[in-house]
PDB file of C-alpha atoms in Angstrom:
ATOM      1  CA  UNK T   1       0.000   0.000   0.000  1.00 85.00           C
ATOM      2  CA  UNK T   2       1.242   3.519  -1.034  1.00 90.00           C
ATOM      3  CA  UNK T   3       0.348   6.806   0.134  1.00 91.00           C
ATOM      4  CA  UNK T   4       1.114  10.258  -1.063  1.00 93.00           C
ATOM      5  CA  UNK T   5       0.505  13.666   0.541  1.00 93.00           C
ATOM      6  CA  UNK T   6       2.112  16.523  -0.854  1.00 93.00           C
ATOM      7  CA  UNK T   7       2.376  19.819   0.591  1.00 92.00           C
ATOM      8  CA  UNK T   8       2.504  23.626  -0.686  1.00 89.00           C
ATOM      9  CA  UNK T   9       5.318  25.241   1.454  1.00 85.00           C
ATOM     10  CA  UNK T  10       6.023  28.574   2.243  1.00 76.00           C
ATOM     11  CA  UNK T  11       8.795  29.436   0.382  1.00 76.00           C
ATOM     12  CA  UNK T  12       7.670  28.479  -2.919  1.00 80.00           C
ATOM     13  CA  UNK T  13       8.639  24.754  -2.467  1.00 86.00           C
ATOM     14  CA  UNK T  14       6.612  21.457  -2.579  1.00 91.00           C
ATOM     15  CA  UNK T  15       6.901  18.644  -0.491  1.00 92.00           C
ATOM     16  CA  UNK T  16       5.631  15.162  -0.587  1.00 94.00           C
ATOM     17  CA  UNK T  17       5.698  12.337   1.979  1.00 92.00           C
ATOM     18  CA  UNK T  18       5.248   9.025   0.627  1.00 93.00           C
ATOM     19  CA  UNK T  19       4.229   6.550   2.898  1.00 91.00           C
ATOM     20  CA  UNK T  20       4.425   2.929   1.848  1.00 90.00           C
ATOM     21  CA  UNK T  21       2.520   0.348   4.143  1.00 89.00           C
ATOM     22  CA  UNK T  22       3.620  -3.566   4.065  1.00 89.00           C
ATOM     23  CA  UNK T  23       1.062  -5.803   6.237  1.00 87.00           C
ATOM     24  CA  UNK T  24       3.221  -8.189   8.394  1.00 85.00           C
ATOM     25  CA  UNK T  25       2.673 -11.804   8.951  1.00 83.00           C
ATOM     26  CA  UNK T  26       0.127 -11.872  11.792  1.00 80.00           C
ATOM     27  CA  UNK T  27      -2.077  -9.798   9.697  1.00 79.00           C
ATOM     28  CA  UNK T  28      -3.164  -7.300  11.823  1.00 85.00           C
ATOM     29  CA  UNK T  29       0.148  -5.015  12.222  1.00 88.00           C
ATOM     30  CA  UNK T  30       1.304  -2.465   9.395  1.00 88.00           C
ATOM     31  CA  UNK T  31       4.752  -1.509   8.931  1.00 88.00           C
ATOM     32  CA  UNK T  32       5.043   1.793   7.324  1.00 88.00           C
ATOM     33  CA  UNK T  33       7.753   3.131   6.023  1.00 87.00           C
ATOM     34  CA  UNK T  34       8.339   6.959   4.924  1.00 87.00           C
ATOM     35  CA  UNK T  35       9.956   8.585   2.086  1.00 90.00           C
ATOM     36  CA  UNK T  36      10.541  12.353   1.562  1.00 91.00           C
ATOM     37  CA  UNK T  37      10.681  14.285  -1.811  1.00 93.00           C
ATOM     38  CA  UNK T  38      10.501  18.311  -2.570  1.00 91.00           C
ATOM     39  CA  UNK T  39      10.352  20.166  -5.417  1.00 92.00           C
ATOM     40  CA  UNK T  40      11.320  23.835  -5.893  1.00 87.00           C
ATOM     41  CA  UNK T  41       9.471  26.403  -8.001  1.00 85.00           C
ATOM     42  CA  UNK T  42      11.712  25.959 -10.895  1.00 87.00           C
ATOM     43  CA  UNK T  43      12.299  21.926 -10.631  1.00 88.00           C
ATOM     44  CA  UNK T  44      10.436  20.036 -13.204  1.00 92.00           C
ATOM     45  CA  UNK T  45      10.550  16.886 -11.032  1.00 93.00           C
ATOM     46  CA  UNK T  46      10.384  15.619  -7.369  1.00 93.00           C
ATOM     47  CA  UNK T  47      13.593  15.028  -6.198  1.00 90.00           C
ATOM     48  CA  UNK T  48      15.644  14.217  -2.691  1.00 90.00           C
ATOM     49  CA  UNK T  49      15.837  17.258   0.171  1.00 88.00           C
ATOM     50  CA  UNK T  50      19.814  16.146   0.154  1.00 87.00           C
ATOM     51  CA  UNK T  51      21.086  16.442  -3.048  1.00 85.00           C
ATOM     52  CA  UNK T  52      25.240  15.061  -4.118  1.00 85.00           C
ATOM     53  CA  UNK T  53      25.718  19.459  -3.661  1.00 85.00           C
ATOM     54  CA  UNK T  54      23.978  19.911  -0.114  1.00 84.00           C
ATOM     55  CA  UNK T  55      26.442  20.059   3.114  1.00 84.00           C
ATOM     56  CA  UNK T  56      25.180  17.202   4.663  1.00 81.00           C
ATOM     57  CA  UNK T  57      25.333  14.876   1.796  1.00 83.00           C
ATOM     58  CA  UNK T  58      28.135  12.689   3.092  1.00 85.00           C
ATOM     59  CA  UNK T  59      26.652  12.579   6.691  1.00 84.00           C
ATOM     60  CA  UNK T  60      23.735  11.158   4.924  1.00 82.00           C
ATOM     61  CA  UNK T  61      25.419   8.115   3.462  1.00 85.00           C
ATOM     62  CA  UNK T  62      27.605   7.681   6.689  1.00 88.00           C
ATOM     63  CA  UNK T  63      24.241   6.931   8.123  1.00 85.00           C
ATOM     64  CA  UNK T  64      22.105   4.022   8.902  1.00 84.00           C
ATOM     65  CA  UNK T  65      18.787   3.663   6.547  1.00 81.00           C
ATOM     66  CA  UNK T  66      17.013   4.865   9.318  1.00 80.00           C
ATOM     67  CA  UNK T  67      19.037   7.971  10.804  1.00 81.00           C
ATOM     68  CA  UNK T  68      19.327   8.756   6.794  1.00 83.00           C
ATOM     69  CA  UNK T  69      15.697   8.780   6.396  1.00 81.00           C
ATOM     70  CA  UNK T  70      15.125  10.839   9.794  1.00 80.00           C
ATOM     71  CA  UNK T  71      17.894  13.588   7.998  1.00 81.00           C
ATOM     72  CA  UNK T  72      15.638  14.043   4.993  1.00 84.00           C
ATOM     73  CA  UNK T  73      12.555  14.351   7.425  1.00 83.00           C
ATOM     74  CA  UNK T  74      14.217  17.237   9.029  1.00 81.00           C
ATOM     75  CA  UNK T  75      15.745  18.866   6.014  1.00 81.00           C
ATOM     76  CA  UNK T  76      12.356  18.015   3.755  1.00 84.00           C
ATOM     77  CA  UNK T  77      10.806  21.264   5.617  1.00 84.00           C
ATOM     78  CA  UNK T  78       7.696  19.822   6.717  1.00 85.00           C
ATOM     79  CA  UNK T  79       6.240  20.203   9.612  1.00 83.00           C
ATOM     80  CA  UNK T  80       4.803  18.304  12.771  1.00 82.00           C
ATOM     81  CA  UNK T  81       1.354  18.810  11.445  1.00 86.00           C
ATOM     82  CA  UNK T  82       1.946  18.257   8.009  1.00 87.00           C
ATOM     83  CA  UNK T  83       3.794  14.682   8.577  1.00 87.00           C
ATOM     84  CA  UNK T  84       0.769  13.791  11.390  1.00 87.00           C
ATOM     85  CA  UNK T  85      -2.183  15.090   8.535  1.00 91.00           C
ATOM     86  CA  UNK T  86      -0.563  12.369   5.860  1.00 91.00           C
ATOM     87  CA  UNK T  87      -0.297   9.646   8.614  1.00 88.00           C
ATOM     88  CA  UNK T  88      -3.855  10.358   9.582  1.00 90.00           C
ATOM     89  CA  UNK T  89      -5.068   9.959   6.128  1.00 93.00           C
ATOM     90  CA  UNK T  90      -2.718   6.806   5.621  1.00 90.00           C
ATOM     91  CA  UNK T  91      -5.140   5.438   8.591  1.00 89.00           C
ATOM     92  CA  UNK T  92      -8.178   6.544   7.192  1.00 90.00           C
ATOM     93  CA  UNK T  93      -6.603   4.760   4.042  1.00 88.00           C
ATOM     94  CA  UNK T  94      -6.250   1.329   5.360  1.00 86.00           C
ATOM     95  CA  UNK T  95      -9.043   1.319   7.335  1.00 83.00           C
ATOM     96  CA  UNK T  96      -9.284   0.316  11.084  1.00 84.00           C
ATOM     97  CA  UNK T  97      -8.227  -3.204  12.769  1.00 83.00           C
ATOM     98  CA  UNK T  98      -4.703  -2.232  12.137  1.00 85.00           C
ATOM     99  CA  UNK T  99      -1.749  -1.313  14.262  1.00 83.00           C
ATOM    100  CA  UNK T 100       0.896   0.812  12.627  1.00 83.00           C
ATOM    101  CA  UNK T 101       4.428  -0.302  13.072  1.00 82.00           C
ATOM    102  CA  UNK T 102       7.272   2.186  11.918  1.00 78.00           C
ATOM    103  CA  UNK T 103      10.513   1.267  10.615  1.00 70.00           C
ATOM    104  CA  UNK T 104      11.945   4.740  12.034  1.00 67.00           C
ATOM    105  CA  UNK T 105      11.385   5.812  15.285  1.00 66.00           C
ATOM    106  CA  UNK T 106       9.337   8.634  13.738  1.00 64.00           C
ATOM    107  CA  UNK T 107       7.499   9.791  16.774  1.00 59.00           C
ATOM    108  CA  UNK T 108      10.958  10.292  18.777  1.00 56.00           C
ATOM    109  CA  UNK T 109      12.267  13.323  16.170  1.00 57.00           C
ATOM    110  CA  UNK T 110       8.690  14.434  15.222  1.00 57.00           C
ATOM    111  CA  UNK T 111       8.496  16.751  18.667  1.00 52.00           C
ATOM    112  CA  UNK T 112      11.401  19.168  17.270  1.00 53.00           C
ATOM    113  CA  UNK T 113       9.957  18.826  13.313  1.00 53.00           C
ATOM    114  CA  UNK T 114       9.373  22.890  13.009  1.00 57.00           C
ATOM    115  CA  UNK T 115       9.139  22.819   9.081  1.00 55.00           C
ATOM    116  CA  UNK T 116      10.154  25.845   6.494  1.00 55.00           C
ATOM    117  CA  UNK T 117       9.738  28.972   8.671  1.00 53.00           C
ATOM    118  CA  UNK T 118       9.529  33.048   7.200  1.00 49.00           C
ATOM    119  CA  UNK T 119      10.668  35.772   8.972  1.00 53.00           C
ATOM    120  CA  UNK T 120       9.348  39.209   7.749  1.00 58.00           C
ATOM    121  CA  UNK T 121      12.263  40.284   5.406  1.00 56.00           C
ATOM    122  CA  UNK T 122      11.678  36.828   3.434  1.00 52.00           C
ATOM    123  CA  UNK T 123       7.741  37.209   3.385  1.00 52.00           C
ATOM    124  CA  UNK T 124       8.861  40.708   1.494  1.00 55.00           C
ATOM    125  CA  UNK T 125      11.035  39.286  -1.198  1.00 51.00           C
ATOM    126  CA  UNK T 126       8.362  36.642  -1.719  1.00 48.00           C
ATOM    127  CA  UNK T 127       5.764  38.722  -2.645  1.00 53.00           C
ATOM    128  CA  UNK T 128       8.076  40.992  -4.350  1.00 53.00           C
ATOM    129  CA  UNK T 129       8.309  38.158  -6.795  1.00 50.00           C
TER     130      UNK T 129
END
């Protein structure tokens, strides 16, 4: 099962979270794993927040999956609501009777998720544009 959100951000940049559900054996538990893709105003195509050119691309494949995955979370720019709005709907999705099992300790790093935030000089520029 696959699941896509994607979000309008507030710098001009989209964001999707794809969640991708795989039932386990007992049948009643659901692990769900994440993946994180954005697109800027004048990308054609969804890509990775941690490109070969961003600073932290060789911290990223230092990493385990997992910490890796928790990196492009945090540098996707979503936020707290945002990721808890697509796993709400992934719920809705699959219906109830099921228990959702994450393959990241998601709900651990969620707390400091803040997303893309504008201070006033930005907001200007931006609708400058």
């Amino acid at each position: 099962m696959t699941h896509e959100k994607t979000f309008i951000l507030a710098v001009g940049r989209e964001a999707k979270i794809i969640l991708h559900g795989k039932i386990q054996r007992n049948g009643k538990e659901i692990e769900v794993g994440f993946e994180f893709l954005i697109k800027d105003s004048h990308d054609q195509y969804f890509h990775s927040p941690i490109g070969i050119n961003h600073p932290q691309y060789w911290k990223l494949k230092k990493s385990t999956p997992e910490k890796a995955q928790l990196l492009e979370m945090e540098y996707s720019g979503v936020s707290r609501k945002q990721l808890n709005e697509a796993i709400r709907e992934f719920r809705h999705f699959i219906g109830p009777g099921f228990n959702l099992k994450y393959n990241v300790k998601i709900q651990d790093r969620i707390k400091t998720l803040k997303g893309i935030r504008l201070s006033t000089g930005t907001r200007r520029m931006l609708a400058a544009v």
